[in-house]
Amino acid sequence: AQSVTQLDSQVPVFEEAPVELRCNYSSSVSVYLFWYVQYPNQGLQLLLKYLSGSTLVKGINGFEAEFNKSQTSFHLRKPSVHISDTAEYFCAVSKPGSYKLIFGSGTRLLVRP
Amino acid sequence: DTAVSQTPKYLVTQMGNDKSIKCEQNLGHDTMYWYKQDSKKFLKIMFSYNNKELIINETVPNRFSPKSPDKAHLNLHINSLELGDSAVYFCASSHSDRVGMWNGYTFGSGTRLTVV
């Protein structure tokens, strides 16, 4: 069975600083990986996804993530954050052919001026 | 044009009542889901329907019953509401996995259920 671990429940960072949100997964088979963002009182919005191919994936709002199979990680990065990036970020994993997305516990990114 | 719409957005009700949450998607997707997000933001899948057929039924009390009249709609009915049912319920949809083309889910904006 797959599982996802987001080690950091909250990451405070100053505006214009770089940020990395960590995500590790466990699975004995190949996986699809996703990052979603949830702004306050809203649903989840897809930031980026890894299905296959290039391990560096670029998403919306300047975010990118790198799939590292040997370390079973899919960390999310942004070189310079804005106040508007303050939100909850969820990593998720799925098995190809499965309809089920397994979510991590989320990381709250708090961007300070 | 809202892709996945849920109604109502907020629902406050007393313990013991029965309530329904409705979900509709206009994306042409063939699979729909209900997720529960608890107060700690943890997201857990409850049910999934593919072309009106139940394909995922996680360990959820029998008081929760999904209904899919067609592949664009998935409703959630909850009987005998309890305090612990208070949460945000998200509907989502996706298209079947064509290898290497799956886009994950499109989520609705959620229904905040408060049981008092």
Short mmCIF file of C-alpha atoms in Angstrom, two decimals:
data_model
loop_
_atom_site.label_atom_id
_atom_site.label_comp_id
_atom_site.label_asym_id
_atom_site.label_seq_id
_atom_site.Cartn_x
_atom_site.Cartn_y
_atom_site.Cartn_z
CA ALA A 1 0.00 0.00 0.00
CA GLN A 2 1.15 3.51 -0.70
CA SER A 3 1.65 6.20 1.89
CA VAL A 4 2.86 9.78 1.91
CA THR A 5 4.81 11.61 4.60
CA GLN A 6 5.09 15.36 4.81
CA LEU A 7 7.53 15.89 7.63
CA ASP A 8 6.91 19.59 8.16
CA SER A 9 3.50 20.63 9.43
CA GLN A 10 4.38 24.32 9.06
CA VAL A 11 7.10 26.17 7.20
CA PRO A 12 7.53 29.89 7.95
CA VAL A 13 9.55 31.87 5.44
CA PHE A 14 10.14 35.51 4.58
CA GLU A 15 8.85 37.00 1.36
CA GLU A 16 11.22 36.59 -1.62
CA ALA A 17 13.14 33.80 0.12
CA PRO A 18 13.38 30.31 -1.43
CA VAL A 19 11.36 27.47 0.03
CA GLU A 20 11.32 23.69 -0.09
CA LEU A 21 8.41 21.58 1.13
CA ARG A 22 9.35 17.98 1.70
CA CYS A 23 7.41 14.92 0.62
CA ASN A 24 8.41 11.27 0.90
CA TYR A 25 6.36 8.36 -0.29
CA SER A 26 6.43 4.63 0.17
CA SER A 27 5.35 2.24 -2.53
CA SER A 28 6.55 -1.05 -3.92
CA VAL A 29 5.35 -0.19 -7.41
CA SER A 30 5.68 2.72 -9.79
CA VAL A 31 3.71 5.77 -8.77
CA TYR A 32 2.16 8.98 -9.94
CA LEU A 33 2.91 11.97 -7.70
CA PHE A 34 1.06 15.23 -7.24
CA TRP A 35 1.23 18.48 -5.34
CA TYR A 36 -1.97 20.36 -4.55
CA VAL A 37 -2.46 23.76 -2.93
CA GLN A 38 -5.40 24.74 -0.73
CA TYR A 39 -6.04 28.41 -0.08
CA PRO A 40 -8.19 29.30 2.97
CA ASN A 41 -11.80 28.18 2.62
CA GLN A 42 -11.23 26.81 -0.85
CA GLY A 43 -10.87 23.45 -2.53
CA LEU A 44 -7.61 21.90 -3.64
CA GLN A 45 -5.94 23.07 -6.83
CA LEU A 46 -3.39 21.06 -8.79
CA LEU A 47 0.09 22.63 -8.73
CA LEU A 48 1.99 19.98 -10.67
CA LYS A 49 2.22 16.28 -11.31
CA TYR A 50 4.77 13.58 -12.14
CA LEU A 51 3.58 10.68 -14.25
CA SER A 52 6.76 9.63 -16.07
CA GLY A 53 9.67 11.08 -18.03
CA SER A 54 11.71 14.03 -16.83
CA THR A 55 12.19 13.96 -13.08
CA LEU A 56 12.03 17.76 -12.82
CA VAL A 57 8.46 18.91 -13.11
CA LYS A 58 7.39 22.52 -13.47
CA GLY A 59 3.99 23.67 -12.29
CA ILE A 60 1.91 26.77 -11.91
CA ASN A 61 2.83 29.89 -9.91
CA GLY A 62 6.57 29.28 -10.31
CA PHE A 63 6.66 26.02 -8.36
CA GLU A 64 8.66 22.97 -9.38
CA ALA A 65 9.29 19.53 -7.93
CA GLU A 66 11.86 16.82 -8.44
CA PHE A 67 11.09 13.12 -8.43
CA ASN A 68 13.89 11.15 -6.80
CA LYS A 69 13.21 7.43 -7.06
CA SER A 70 16.20 6.31 -4.98
CA GLN A 71 15.18 8.56 -2.09
CA THR A 72 11.44 8.09 -2.72
CA SER A 73 10.98 11.83 -2.52
CA PHE A 74 9.07 14.48 -4.42
CA HIS A 75 10.02 17.79 -2.80
CA LEU A 76 8.36 21.02 -3.88
CA ARG A 77 10.44 24.16 -4.41
CA LYS A 78 10.04 27.78 -5.28
CA PRO A 79 13.02 30.14 -5.66
CA SER A 80 11.22 33.25 -4.38
CA VAL A 81 7.91 33.18 -2.51
CA HIS A 82 5.19 35.81 -2.30
CA ILE A 83 2.75 36.63 0.47
CA SER A 84 0.05 35.16 -1.76
CA ASP A 85 1.72 31.73 -1.59
CA THR A 86 0.55 31.38 2.00
CA ALA A 87 -1.60 28.26 1.92
CA GLU A 88 -1.73 24.57 2.78
CA TYR A 89 0.21 22.29 0.44
CA PHE A 90 -0.57 18.61 -0.01
CA CYS A 91 1.55 15.91 -1.58
CA ALA A 92 -0.34 12.92 -2.97
CA VAL A 93 0.49 9.56 -4.51
CA SER A 94 -1.40 7.19 -6.74
CA LYS A 95 -0.67 3.89 -8.42
CA PRO A 96 -1.06 3.87 -12.21
CA GLY A 97 -4.48 2.44 -13.04
CA SER A 98 -5.80 3.14 -9.56
CA TYR A 99 -8.46 5.75 -8.96
CA LYS A 100 -7.34 6.48 -5.42
CA LEU A 101 -5.18 9.44 -4.42
CA ILE A 102 -3.47 9.07 -1.05
CA PHE A 103 -2.72 12.42 0.53
CA GLY A 104 -0.06 13.49 2.99
CA SER A 105 -1.01 15.40 6.12
CA GLY A 106 -0.24 18.75 4.53
CA THR A 107 2.32 21.51 5.10
CA ARG A 108 1.24 25.02 5.92
CA LEU A 109 3.44 27.55 4.15
CA LEU A 110 3.40 30.86 5.99
CA VAL A 111 5.03 33.71 4.09
CA ARG A 112 5.91 36.75 6.18
CA PRO A 113 6.68 40.26 4.91
CA ASP B 1 -18.57 27.94 -15.34
CA THR B 2 -17.72 25.98 -12.20
CA ALA B 3 -16.10 22.65 -13.07
CA VAL B 4 -17.04 20.78 -9.87
CA SER B 5 -19.79 22.40 -7.83
CA GLN B 6 -21.04 21.38 -4.40
CA THR B 7 -24.09 22.52 -2.53
CA PRO B 8 -24.51 23.71 0.08
CA LYS B 9 -21.22 25.44 0.93
CA TYR B 10 -22.09 25.56 4.62
CA LEU B 11 -24.38 23.26 6.57
CA VAL B 12 -25.17 23.61 10.26
CA THR B 13 -27.48 21.00 11.72
CA GLN B 14 -28.40 19.28 14.95
CA MET B 15 -27.33 15.84 16.06
CA GLY B 16 -29.63 13.11 14.86
CA ASN B 17 -30.74 14.91 11.70
CA ASP B 18 -30.40 13.55 8.16
CA LYS B 19 -28.76 15.73 5.53
CA SER B 20 -27.56 15.56 1.93
CA ILE B 21 -24.73 17.21 0.03
CA LYS B 22 -24.91 17.45 -3.74
CA CYS B 23 -22.09 17.44 -6.27
CA GLU B 24 -22.09 18.03 -10.00
CA GLN B 25 -19.26 18.17 -12.53
CA ASN B 26 -19.35 19.52 -16.07
CA LEU B 27 -15.92 18.27 -17.15
CA GLY B 28 -17.10 15.09 -18.82
CA HIS B 29 -15.19 13.02 -16.27
CA ASP B 30 -16.30 9.47 -15.61
CA THR B 31 -15.15 9.08 -11.99
CA MET B 32 -16.26 11.01 -8.92
CA TYR B 33 -15.18 10.95 -5.29
CA TRP B 34 -16.04 12.08 -1.81
CA TYR B 35 -13.26 13.02 0.58
CA LYS B 36 -13.50 14.08 4.21
CA GLN B 37 -11.11 16.71 5.59
CA ASP B 38 -10.94 16.78 9.37
CA SER B 39 -10.03 19.67 11.66
CA LYS B 40 -6.32 18.86 11.26
CA LYS B 41 -6.64 19.17 7.46
CA PHE B 42 -6.15 15.44 6.92
CA LEU B 43 -7.87 14.23 3.73
CA LYS B 44 -9.35 10.76 3.61
CA ILE B 45 -11.21 9.15 0.74
CA MET B 46 -14.69 7.90 1.50
CA PHE B 47 -16.26 6.75 -1.77
CA SER B 48 -15.70 6.70 -5.49
CA TYR B 49 -17.99 6.02 -8.44
CA ASN B 50 -16.92 5.21 -11.97
CA ASN B 51 -19.71 5.51 -14.55
CA LYS B 52 -22.30 5.23 -11.77
CA GLU B 53 -20.68 2.11 -10.31
CA LEU B 54 -19.28 2.13 -6.77
CA ILE B 55 -15.57 1.29 -6.99
CA ILE B 56 -14.15 2.57 -3.71
CA ASN B 57 -15.92 2.19 -0.39
CA GLU B 58 -13.57 2.87 2.47
CA THR B 59 -14.30 2.13 6.11
CA VAL B 60 -17.11 4.60 6.58
CA PRO B 61 -20.13 4.24 8.91
CA ASN B 62 -23.27 2.89 7.26
CA ARG B 63 -24.93 6.21 8.05
CA PHE B 64 -23.11 7.59 5.01
CA SER B 65 -24.62 6.61 1.67
CA PRO B 66 -23.45 7.89 -1.71
CA LYS B 67 -25.73 8.00 -4.71
CA SER B 68 -24.77 8.58 -8.33
CA PRO B 69 -27.80 9.10 -10.60
CA ASP B 70 -25.51 9.67 -13.58
CA LYS B 71 -21.80 10.09 -14.13
CA ALA B 72 -22.00 13.88 -13.73
CA HIS B 73 -23.55 13.75 -10.25
CA LEU B 74 -22.53 12.22 -6.95
CA ASN B 75 -24.53 12.99 -3.83
CA LEU B 76 -23.77 12.13 -0.22
CA HIS B 77 -26.54 11.40 2.23
CA ILE B 78 -25.81 11.22 5.95
CA ASN B 79 -28.27 9.75 8.44
CA SER B 80 -28.39 10.35 12.18
CA LEU B 81 -25.66 12.97 12.19
CA GLU B 82 -23.15 12.87 15.04
CA LEU B 83 -20.80 15.52 16.44
CA GLY B 84 -17.82 13.65 14.95
CA ASP B 85 -19.21 14.08 11.46
CA SER B 86 -18.30 17.77 11.59
CA ALA B 87 -15.72 18.30 8.86
CA VAL B 88 -15.27 19.68 5.38
CA TYR B 89 -16.47 17.30 2.69
CA PHE B 90 -14.92 17.59 -0.75
CA CYS B 91 -16.26 16.24 -3.97
CA ALA B 92 -13.78 15.58 -6.78
CA SER B 93 -13.78 14.14 -10.28
CA SER B 94 -11.29 12.64 -12.70
CA HIS B 95 -11.10 10.84 -16.00
CA SER B 96 -10.04 7.22 -16.24
CA ASP B 97 -6.34 6.65 -16.31
CA ARG B 98 -5.11 6.56 -19.86
CA VAL B 99 -1.57 5.47 -19.21
CA GLY B 100 0.68 8.44 -18.73
CA MET B 101 -2.15 10.94 -19.12
CA TRP B 102 -3.90 10.99 -15.78
CA ASN B 103 -4.42 14.49 -14.37
CA GLY B 104 -5.43 13.51 -10.87
CA TYR B 105 -8.53 15.14 -9.47
CA THR B 106 -10.45 18.34 -9.93
CA PHE B 107 -11.92 19.36 -6.58
CA GLY B 108 -15.03 21.21 -5.62
CA SER B 109 -14.79 24.05 -3.11
CA GLY B 110 -16.05 21.94 -0.23
CA THR B 111 -19.02 21.76 2.13
CA ARG B 112 -18.34 22.71 5.72
CA LEU B 113 -20.62 20.57 7.88
CA THR B 114 -21.09 21.55 11.51
CA VAL B 115 -23.11 19.28 13.76
CA VAL B 116 -24.28 20.90 17.00
#
